[in-house]
XYZ file of N, CA and C in Angstrom:
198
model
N 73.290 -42.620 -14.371
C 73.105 -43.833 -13.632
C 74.385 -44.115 -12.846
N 74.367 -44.568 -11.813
C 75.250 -45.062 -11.013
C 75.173 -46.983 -10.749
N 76.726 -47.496 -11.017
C 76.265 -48.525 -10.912
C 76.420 -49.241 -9.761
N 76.349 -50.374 -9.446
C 76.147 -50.723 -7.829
C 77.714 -50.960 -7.858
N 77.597 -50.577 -6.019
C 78.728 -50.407 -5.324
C 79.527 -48.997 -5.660
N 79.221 -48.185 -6.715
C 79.597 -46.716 -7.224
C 79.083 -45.905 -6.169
N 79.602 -44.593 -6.786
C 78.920 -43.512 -5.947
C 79.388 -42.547 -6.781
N 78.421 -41.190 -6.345
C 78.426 -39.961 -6.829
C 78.256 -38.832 -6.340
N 78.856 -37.916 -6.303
C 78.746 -36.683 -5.311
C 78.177 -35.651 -6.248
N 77.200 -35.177 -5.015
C 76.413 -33.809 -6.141
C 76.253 -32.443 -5.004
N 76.692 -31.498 -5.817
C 77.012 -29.923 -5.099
C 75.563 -29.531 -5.599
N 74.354 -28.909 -4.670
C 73.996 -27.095 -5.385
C 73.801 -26.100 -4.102
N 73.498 -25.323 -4.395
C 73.066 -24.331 -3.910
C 71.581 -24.255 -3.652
N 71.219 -24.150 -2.465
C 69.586 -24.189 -2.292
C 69.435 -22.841 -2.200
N 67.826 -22.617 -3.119
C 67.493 -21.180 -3.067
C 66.045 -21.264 -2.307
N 66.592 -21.351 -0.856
C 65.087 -21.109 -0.024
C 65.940 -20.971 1.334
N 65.056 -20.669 2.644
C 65.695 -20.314 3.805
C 65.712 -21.911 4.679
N 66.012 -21.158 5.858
C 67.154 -22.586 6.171
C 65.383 -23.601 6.610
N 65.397 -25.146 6.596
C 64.846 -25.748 6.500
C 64.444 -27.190 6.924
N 63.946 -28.070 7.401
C 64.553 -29.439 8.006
C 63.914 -30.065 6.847
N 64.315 -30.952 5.339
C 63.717 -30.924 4.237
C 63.676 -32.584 3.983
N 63.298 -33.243 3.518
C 63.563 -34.493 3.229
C 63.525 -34.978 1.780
N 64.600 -35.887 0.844
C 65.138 -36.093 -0.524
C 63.806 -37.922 -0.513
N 63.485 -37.976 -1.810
C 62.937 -39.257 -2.122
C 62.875 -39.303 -3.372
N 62.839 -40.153 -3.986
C 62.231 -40.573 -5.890
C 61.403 -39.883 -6.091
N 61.058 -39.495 -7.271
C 59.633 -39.069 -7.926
C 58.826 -40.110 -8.990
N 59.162 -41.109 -9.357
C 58.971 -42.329 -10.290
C 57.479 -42.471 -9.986
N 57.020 -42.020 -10.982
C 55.711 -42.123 -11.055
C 54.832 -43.273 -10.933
N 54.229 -43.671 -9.651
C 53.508 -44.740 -9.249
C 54.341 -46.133 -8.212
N 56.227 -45.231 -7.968
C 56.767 -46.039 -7.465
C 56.861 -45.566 -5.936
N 57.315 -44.461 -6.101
C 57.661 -43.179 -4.820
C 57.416 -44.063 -3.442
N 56.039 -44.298 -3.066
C 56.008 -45.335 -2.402
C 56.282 -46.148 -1.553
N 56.428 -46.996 -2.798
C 57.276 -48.467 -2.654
C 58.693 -48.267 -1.915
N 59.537 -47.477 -2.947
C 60.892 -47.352 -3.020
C 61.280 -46.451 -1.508
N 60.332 -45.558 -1.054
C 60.265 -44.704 0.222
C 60.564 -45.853 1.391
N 59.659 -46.847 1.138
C 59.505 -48.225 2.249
C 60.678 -49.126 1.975
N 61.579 -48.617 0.788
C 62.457 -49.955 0.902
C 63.867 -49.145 1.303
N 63.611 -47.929 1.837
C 64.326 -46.686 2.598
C 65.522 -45.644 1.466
N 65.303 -45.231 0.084
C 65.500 -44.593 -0.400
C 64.554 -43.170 -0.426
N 64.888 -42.804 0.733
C 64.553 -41.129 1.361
C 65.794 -41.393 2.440
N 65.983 -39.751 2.787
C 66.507 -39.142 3.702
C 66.233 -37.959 4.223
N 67.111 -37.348 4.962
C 66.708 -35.760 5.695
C 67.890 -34.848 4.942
N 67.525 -33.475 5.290
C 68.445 -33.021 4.677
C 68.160 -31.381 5.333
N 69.413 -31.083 5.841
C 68.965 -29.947 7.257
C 69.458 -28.651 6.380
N 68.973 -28.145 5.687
C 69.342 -26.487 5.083
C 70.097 -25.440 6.397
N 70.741 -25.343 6.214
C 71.187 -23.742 7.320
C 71.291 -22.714 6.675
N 70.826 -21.758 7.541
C 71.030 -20.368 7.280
C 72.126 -19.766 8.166
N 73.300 -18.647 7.786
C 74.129 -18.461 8.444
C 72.911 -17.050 9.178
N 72.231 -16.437 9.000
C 71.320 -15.248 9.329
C 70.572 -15.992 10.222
N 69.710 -16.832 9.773
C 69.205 -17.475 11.124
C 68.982 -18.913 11.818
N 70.497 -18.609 12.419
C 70.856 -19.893 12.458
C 70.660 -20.554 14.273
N 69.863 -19.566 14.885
C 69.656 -19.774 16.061
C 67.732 -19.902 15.816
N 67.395 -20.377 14.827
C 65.969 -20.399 14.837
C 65.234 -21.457 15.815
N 64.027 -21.289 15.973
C 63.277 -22.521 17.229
C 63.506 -23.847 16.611
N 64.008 -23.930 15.288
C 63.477 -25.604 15.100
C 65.375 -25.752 14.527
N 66.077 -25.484 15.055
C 67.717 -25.238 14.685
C 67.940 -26.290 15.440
N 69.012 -27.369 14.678
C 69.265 -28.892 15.938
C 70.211 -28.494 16.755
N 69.348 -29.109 17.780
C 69.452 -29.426 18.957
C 70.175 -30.470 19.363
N 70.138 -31.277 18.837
C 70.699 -32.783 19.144
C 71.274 -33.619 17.695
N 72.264 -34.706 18.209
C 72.693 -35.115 16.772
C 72.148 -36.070 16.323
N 70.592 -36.426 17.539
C 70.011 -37.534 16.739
C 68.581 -37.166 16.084
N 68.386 -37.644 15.145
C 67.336 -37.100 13.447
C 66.487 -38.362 13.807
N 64.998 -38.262 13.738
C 64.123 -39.421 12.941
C 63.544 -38.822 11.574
N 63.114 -39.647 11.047
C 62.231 -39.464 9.822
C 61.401 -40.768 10.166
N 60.281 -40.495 10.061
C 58.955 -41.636 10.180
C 57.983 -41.469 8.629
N 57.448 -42.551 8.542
C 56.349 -42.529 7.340
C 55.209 -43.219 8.063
């Protein structure tokens, strides 16, 4: 748990190719809710192999819509 106004930094290693992916809760029956009260984000995987792919950013501005 983190408490308010805290923070926490977390390292891994993704085992899939590069990706435009998006992070949210899994809280069963909340996901939701908590999505709309804007706990999601984006999260851009790169590949150094293919890193010139068609969907590779372009620009530094991101939406995410629901």
């Amino acid at each position: 748990m983190i408490a308010p106004g805290g923070s926490r930094q977390v390292s891994f290693t993704p085992d899939q190719p590069a990706a435009t992916c998006w992070y949210h809760p899994h809280l069963h029956g909340k996901t939701g809710h908590q999505v709309a009260q804007g706990l999601a984000g984006l999260i851009l995987l790169e590949d150094k192999e293919k890193r010139n792919a068609a969907f590779a950013l372009r620009s530094g501005v991101w939406m995410m819509c629901r």
